[in-house]
Coordinates of C-alpha atoms in Angstrom, one line a residue:
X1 CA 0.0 0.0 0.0
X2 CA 1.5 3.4 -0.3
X3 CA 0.5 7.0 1.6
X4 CA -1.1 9.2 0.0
X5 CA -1.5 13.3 0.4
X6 CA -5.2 12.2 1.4
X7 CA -5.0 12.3 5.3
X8 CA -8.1 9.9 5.9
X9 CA -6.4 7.8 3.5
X10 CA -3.2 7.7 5.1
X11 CA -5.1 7.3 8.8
X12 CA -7.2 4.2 6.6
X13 CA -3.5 2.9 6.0
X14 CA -2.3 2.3 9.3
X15 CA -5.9 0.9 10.5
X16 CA -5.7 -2.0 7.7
X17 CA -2.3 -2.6 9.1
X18 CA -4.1 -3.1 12.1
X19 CA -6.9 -5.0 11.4
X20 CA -5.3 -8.2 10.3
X21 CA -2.1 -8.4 13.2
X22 CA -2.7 -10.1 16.1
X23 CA -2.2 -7.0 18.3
X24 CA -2.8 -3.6 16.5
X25 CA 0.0 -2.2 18.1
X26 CA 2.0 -4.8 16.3
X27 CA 0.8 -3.8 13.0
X28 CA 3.7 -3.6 10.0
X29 CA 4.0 -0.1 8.1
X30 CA 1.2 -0.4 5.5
X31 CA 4.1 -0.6 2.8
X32 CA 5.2 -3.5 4.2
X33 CA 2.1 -5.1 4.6
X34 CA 2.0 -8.7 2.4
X35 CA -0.9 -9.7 -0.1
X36 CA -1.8 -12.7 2.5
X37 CA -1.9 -9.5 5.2
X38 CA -3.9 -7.4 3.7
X39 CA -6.5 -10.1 2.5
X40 CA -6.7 -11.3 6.0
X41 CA -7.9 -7.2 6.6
X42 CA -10.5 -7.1 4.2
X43 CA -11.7 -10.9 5.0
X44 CA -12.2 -9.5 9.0
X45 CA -13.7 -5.9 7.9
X46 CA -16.3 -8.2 5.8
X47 CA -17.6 -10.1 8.5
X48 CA -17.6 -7.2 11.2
X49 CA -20.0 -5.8 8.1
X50 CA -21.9 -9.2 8.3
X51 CA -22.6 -9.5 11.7
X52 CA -23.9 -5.6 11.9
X53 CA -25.9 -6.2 9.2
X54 CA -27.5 -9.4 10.8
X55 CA -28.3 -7.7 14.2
X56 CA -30.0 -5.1 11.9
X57 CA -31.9 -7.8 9.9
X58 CA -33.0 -8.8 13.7
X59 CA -34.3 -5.4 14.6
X60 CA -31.3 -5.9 17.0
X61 CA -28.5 -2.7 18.6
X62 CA -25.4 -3.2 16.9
X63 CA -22.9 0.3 17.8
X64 CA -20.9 -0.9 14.7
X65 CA -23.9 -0.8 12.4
X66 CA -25.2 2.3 14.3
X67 CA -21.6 4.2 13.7
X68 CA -21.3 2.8 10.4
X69 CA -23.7 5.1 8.8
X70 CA -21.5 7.8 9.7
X71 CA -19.2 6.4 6.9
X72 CA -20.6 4.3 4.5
X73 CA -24.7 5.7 4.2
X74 CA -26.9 3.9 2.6
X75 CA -24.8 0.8 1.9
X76 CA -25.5 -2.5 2.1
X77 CA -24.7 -3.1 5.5
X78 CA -26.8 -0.9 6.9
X79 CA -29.7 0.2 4.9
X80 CA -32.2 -0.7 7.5
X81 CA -35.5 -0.8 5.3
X82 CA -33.8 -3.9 3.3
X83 CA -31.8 -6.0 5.7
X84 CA -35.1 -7.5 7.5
X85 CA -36.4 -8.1 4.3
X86 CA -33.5 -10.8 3.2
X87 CA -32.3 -13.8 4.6
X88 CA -28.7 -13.3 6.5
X89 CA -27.3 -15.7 3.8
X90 CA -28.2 -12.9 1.1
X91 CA -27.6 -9.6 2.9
X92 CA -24.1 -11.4 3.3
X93 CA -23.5 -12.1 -0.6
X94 CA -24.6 -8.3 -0.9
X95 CA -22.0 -7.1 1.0
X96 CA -19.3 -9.3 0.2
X97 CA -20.4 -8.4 -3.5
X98 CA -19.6 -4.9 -2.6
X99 CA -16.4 -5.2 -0.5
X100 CA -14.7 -7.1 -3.1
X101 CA -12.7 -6.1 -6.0
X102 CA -14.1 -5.4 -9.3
X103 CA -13.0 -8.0 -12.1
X104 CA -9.9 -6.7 -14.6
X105 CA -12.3 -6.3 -17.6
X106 CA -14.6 -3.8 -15.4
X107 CA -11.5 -1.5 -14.3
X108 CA -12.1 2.1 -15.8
X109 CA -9.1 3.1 -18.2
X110 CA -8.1 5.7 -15.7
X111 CA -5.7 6.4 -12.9
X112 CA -6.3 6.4 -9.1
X113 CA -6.8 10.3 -8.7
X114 CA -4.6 9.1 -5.1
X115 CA -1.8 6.9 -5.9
X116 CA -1.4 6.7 -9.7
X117 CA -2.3 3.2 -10.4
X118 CA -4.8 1.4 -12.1
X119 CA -8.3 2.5 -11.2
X120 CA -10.3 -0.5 -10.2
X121 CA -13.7 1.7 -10.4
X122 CA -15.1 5.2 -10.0
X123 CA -16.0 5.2 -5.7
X124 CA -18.9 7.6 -4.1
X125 CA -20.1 8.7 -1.0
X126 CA -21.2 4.9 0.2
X127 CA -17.2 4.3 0.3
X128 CA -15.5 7.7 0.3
X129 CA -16.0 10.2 3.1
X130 CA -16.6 13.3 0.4
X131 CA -17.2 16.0 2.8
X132 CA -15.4 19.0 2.8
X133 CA -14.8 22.0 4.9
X134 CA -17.1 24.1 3.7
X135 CA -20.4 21.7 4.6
X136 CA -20.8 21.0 1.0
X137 CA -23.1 17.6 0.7
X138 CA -21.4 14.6 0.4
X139 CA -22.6 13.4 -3.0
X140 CA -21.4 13.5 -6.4
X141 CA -22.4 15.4 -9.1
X142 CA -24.9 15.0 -11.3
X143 CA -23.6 12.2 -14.0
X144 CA -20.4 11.4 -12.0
X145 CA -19.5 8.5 -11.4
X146 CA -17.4 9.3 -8.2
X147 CA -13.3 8.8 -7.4
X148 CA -11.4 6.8 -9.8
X149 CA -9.6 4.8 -7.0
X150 CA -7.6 1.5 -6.9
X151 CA -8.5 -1.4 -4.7
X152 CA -6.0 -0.6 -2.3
X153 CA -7.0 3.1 -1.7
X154 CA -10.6 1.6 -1.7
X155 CA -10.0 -0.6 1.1
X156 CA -8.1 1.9 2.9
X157 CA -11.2 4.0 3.3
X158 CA -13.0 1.2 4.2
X159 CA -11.0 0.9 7.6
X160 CA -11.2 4.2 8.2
X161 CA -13.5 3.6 11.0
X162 CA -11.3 1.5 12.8
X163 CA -8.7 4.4 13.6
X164 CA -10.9 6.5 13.8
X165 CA -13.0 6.6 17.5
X166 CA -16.8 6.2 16.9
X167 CA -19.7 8.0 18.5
X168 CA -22.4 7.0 16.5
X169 CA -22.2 10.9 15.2
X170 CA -19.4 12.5 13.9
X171 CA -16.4 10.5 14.3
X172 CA -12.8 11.7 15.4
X173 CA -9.9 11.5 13.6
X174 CA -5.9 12.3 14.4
X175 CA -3.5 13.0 11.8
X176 CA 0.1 14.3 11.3
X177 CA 2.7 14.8 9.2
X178 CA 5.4 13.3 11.7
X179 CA 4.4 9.7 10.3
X180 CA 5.8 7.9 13.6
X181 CA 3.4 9.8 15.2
X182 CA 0.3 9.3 12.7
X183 CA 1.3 5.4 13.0
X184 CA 1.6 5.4 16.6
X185 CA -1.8 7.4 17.4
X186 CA -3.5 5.0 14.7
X187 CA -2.3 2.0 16.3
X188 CA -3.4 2.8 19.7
X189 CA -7.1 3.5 18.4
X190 CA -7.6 1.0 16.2
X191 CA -6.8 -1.0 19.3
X192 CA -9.9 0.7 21.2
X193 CA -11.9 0.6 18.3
X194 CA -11.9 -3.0 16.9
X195 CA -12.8 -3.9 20.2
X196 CA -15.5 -1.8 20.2
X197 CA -16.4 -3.0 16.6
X198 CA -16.6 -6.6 17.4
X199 CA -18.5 -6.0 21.0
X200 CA -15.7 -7.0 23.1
X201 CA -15.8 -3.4 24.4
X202 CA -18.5 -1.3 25.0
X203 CA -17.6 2.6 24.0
X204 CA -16.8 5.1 26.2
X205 CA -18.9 7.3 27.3
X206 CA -18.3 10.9 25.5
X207 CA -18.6 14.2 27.2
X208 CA -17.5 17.9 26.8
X209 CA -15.0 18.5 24.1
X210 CA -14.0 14.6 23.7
X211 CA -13.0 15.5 20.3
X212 CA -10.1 17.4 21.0
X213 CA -9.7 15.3 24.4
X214 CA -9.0 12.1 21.9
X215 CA -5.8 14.4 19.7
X216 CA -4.4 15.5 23.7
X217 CA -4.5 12.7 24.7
X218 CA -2.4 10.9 22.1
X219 CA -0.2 13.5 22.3
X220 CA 0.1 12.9 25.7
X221 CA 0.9 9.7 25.5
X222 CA 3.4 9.6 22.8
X223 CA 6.9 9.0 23.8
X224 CA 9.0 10.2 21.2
X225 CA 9.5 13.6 20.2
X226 CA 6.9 15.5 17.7
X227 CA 8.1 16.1 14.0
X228 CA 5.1 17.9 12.8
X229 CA 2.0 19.5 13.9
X230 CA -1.1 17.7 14.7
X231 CA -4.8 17.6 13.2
X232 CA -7.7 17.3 14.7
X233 CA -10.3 15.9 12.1
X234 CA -14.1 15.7 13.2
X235 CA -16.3 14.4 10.2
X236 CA -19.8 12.9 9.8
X237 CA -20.6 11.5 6.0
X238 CA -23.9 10.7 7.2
X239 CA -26.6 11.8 4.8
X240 CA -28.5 13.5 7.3
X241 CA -26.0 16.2 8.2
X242 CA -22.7 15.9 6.5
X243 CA -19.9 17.5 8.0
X244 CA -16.1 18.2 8.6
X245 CA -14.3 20.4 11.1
X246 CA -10.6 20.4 10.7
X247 CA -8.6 21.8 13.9
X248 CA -4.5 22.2 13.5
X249 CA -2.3 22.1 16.3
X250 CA 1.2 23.4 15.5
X251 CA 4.3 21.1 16.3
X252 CA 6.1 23.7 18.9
X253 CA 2.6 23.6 21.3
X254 CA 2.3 20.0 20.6
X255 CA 5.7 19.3 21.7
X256 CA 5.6 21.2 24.7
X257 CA 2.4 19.4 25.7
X258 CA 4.2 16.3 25.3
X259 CA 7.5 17.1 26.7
X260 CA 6.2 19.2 30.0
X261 CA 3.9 16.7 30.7
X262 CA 6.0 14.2 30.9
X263 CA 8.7 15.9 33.0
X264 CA 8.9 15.5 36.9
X265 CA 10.0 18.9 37.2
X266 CA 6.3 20.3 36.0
X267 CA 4.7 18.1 37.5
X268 CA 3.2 20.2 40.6
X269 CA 3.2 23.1 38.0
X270 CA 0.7 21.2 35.4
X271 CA -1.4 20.0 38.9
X272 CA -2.1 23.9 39.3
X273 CA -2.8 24.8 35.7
X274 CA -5.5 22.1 35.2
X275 CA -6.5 22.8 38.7
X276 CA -7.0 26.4 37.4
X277 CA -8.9 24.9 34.2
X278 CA -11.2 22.7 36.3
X279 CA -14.5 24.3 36.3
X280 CA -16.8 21.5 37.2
X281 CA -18.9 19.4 35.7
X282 CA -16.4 20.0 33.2
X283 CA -12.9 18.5 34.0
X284 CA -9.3 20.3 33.5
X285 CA -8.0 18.1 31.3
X286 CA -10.9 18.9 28.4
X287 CA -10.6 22.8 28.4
X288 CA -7.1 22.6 28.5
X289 CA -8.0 20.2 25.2
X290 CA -10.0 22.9 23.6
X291 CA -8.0 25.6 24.0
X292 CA -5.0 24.4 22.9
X293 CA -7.4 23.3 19.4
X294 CA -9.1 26.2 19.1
X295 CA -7.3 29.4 21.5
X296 CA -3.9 28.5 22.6
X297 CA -2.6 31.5 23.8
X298 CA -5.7 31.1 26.8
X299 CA -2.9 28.5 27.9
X300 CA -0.9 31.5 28.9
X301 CA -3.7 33.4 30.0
X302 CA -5.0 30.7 32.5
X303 CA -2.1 30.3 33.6
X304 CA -0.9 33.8 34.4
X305 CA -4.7 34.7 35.7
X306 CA -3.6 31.9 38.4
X307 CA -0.3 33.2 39.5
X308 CA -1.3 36.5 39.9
X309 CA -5.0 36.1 40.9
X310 CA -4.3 35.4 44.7
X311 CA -6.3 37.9 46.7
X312 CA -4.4 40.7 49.0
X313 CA -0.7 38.8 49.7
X314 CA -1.4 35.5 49.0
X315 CA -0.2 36.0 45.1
X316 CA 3.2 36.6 47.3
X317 CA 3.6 34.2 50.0
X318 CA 2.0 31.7 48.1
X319 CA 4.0 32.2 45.3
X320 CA 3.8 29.2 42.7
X321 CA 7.2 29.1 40.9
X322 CA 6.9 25.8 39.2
X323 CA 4.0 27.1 37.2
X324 CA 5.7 30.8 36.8
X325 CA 8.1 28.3 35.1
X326 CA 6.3 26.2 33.1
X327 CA 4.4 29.5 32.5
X328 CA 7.4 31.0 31.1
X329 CA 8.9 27.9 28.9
X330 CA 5.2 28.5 27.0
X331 CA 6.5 31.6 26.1
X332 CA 9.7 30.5 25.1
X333 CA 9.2 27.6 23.0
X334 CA 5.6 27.8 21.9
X335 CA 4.8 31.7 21.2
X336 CA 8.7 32.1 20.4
X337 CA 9.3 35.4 23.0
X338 CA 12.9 36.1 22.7
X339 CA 14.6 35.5 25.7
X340 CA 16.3 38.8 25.9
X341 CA 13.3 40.2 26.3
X342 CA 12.0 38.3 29.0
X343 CA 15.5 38.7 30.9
X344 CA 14.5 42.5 30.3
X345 CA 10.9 42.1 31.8
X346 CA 12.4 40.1 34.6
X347 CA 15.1 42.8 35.1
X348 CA 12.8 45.6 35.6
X349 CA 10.0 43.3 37.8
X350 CA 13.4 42.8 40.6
X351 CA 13.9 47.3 40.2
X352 CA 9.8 47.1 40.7
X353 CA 10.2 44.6 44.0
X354 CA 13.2 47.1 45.2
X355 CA 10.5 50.1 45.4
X356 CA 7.6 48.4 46.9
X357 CA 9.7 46.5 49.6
X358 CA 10.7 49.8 50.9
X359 CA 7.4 50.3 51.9
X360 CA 6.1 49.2 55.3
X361 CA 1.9 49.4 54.0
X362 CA 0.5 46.4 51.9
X363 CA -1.1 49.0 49.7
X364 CA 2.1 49.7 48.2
X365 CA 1.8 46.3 46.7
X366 CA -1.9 47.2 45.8
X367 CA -1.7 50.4 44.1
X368 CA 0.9 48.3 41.6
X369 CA -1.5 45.9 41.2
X370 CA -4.5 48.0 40.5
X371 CA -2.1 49.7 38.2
X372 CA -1.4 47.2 35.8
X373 CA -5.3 46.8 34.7
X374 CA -4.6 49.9 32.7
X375 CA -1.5 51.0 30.3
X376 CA -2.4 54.2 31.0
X377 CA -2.0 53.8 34.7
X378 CA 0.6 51.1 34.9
X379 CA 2.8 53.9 32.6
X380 CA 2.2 56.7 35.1
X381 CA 3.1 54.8 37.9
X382 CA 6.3 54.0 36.6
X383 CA 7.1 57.4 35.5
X384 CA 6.0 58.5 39.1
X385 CA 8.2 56.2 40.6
X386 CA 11.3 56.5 38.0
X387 CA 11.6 60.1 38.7
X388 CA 11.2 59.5 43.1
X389 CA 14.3 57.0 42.6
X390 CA 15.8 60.1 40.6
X391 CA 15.8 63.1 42.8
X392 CA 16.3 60.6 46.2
X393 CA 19.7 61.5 48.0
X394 CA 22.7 59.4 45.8
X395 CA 24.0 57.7 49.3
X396 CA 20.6 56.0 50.3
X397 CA 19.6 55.6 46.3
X398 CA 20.0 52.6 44.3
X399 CA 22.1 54.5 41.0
X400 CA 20.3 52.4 38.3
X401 CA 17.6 54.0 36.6
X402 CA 14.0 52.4 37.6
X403 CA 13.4 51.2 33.9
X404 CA 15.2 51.8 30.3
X405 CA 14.1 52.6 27.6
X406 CA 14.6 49.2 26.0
X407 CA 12.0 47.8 28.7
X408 CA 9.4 51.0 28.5
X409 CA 9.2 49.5 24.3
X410 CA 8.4 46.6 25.3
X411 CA 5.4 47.2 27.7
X412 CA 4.4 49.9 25.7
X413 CA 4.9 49.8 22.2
X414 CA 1.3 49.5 20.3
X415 CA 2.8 47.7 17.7
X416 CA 4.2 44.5 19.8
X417 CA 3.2 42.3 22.4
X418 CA 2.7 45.1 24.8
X419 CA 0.2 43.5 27.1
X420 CA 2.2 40.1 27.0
X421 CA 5.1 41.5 28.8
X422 CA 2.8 43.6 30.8
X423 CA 1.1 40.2 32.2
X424 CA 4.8 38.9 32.5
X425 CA 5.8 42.1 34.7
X426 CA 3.3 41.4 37.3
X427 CA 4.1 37.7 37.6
X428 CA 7.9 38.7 38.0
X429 CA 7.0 41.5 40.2
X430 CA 5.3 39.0 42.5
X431 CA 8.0 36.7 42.2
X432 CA 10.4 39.2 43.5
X433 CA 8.6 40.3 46.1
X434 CA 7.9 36.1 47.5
X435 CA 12.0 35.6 46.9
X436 CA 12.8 38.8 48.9
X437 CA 10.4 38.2 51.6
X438 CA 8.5 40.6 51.6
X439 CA 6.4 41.2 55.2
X440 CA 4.7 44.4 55.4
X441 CA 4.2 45.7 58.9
X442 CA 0.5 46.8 58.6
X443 CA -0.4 43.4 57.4
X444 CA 0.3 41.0 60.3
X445 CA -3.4 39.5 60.6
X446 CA -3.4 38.6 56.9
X447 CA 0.4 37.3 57.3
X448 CA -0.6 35.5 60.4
X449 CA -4.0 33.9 58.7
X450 CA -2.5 33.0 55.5
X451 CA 0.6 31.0 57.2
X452 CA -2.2 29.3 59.2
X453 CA -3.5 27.6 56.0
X454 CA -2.8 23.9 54.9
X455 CA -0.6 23.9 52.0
X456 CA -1.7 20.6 50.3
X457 CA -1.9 19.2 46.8
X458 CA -4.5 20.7 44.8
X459 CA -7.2 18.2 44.3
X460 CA -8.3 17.1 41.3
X461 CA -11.0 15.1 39.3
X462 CA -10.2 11.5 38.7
X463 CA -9.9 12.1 35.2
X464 CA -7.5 14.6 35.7
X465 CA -5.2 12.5 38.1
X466 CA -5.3 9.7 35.5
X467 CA -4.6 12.4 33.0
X468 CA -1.3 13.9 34.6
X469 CA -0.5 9.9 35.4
X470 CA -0.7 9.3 31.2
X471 CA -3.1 6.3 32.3
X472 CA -4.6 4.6 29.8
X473 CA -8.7 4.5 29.7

């Protein structure tokens, strides 16, 4: 078999390699897969088709037949009006009739519009998923005979399904470029999936944003490190409402996923981003799934909205520096901030620390705070204070301006990243403040009350443990 630049034909590629091993994980590379191999595929897909067709015959619930018109509609394993009309014997020689290759002398002169070889046969909607992005309907025009496809490509479709995870509705599908990866994510669903298939498994029940839950999670779990980006394919070709949403994830934020995830050092860091994502009923896991699908940079914003969203001192003493970390290794390596600039930020956030540690009144802290809701403000109170540290006596003042020029660009400059490094100041500023120590005099209570509390893991949903664990479902 060979890959095409067709990506459900590619994902169809791996999940024939699938079908016919022992263990799917096991599977060869589709090129590699023999003649004996990949009728041994097609022989299993045709009675999976058989026996669906059979409990439909016997006005019986089949989840393969039910998911099945998601794929092939109207075919003859699951056209419900006719299979309770026919003996099994002969709803079996319908499909087998269908799901085998057309003879030589019936082969179109024309080339598979895929792979280049012989056409075997001009392929509609009842084998090819023919949705597009746009919504258009999933049916040829008028007088066309469909795809010019060879039997392999055809076949390839065919097992589409079974790396793909099934709802009954639209169906989710992961692809890549990074074809360890494609082959890798394939495997592991078309694992799930036969089993669901054949009723050795029941499915699993859905909920909010599975969809993109599904992609995360076999990023998650990957071991090796990503090549390409990932993309998130969620397609009906059901005559009643076909469809096809197409979600990319690009291979620096897909990487980090992996890679952070899996290191020890993040790991109390990631408990109190999805901790900040847990919104129940929904779990942490699932919006940190969507987001990074549809709005990645609310990653950052998440994250920074928990470090500095402590009430009064708490965003101090209870500083959380392995998530200020991972916080700032986003920025690095996913929204490519140059590190000079964040060394600048960082710079002027320690000058920030310097000026409100000299006073002995908590509000000091809060009239910073309250300032950096606004450029307007947060730029007056840094001129205020640059031009204090100015005219202050040169034996009791620190000789270094409050901020350079370099640094006033960067929060400022309408044409950057302004409120970026604007949301990085305050972090930095509160991380100054926690590594200095900061104790304000007029603020003993608070001090007193928030030392007093339990400083515990952050509890989580089940889910979310078994998602920070990589535990397979």
């Amino acid at each position: 078999m060979v890959l095409t630049a067709h990506p459900l034909q590619r994902i169809g590629a791996f999940a024939l390699a699938a079908i016919q091993a022992e263990e799917p994980v096991d599977a060869p590379h589709p090129a590699d897969l023999t003649p004996v191999g990949f009728d041994r595929a097609v022989e299993l897909m045709i009675e999976d088709a058989c026996l669906a067709a059979d409990y439909g015959r016997r006005g019986k619930d089949s989840f393969w037949l039910k998911s099945s018109g998601a794929f092939f509609p109207n075919s003859k394993m699951n056209h419900r009006p006719t299979l309770g009309k026919r003996p099994r014997a002969e709803n079996d020689e319908r499909i087998r009739a269908w799901r085998t290759m057309p003879e030589p002398a019936d082969w179109p002169a024309a080339p598979c519009v895929l792979c280049g070889r012989n056409a075997v046969g001009f392929y509609g909607k009842v084998d090819v998923p023919l949705v597009d992005a746009a919504g258009y309907c999933n049916s040829t025009p008028r007088g066309h005979g469909g795809l010019a496809l060879c039997w392999p490509c055809v076949c390839c479709f065919h097992a589409l399904p079974y790396g793909a995870r099934l709802t009954g509705g639209p169906s989710t599908a992961v692809h890549s470029w990074d074809e360890e990866f494609l082959a890798w994510a394939t495997l592991e669903q078309a694992d799930t999936t036969c089993r669901e298939i054949t009723g050795e498994k029941k499915p699993d029940p859905s909920g909010r944003y599975q969809h993109e839950r599904t992609a995360l999670l076999a990023i998650r779990r990957y071991e090796q490190p990503m090549r390409a980006g990932v993309e998130l394919m969620v397609f009906s070709n059901d005559n009643r409402g076909p469809s096809l949403g197409m979600y990319g994830l690009e291979e620096p934020l897909a990487e980090w996923l992996r890679s952070t995830l899996r290191e020890p050092v993040f790991r109390r860091a990631w408990r109190s981003l999805i901790a900040a994502y847990e919104v129940p009923p929904v779990q942490g896991n699932r919006r940190l799934a969507r987001d990074a699908f549809h709005r990645p940079l609310r990653i950052f914003l998440t994250a920074a909205d928990r470090l500095a969203g402590g009430r009064g001192l708490r965003a101090v003493t209870r500083f959380d520096r392995p998530l200020a970390d991972l916080t700032l290794s986003f920025l690095r390596e996913v929204m490519d901030v140059n590190q000079a600039d964040v060394d600048q930020v960082e710079r002027l956030a320690r000058e920030v620390a310097a000026e409100i540690s000299q006073e002995d009144s908590a509000g000091a802290l809060m009239g910073f705070r309250v300032a950096c809701r606004s450029v307007v403000a947060l730029q007056k109170w840094l001129e205020k204070k640059a031009v204090l540290r100015a005219l202050r006596p040169s034996s009791t003042a620190r000789r270094d301006p409050l901020l350079n020029t370099a640094q006033f660009r960067l929060l400022f400059d309408p044409d950057g990243q302004g409120w970026l490094y604007r949301r990085l100041l305050l972090i930095a500023v509160l991380g100054a403040l926690h590594e200095l120590g900061w104790t304000p005099q007029d603020a003993d209570d608070e001090l007193a009350e928030i030392e007093a509390e339990k400083i515990d893991d952050v509890p989580l949903a089940a889910e979310d443990e078994a998602f920070l664990g990589g535990v397979s479902e």
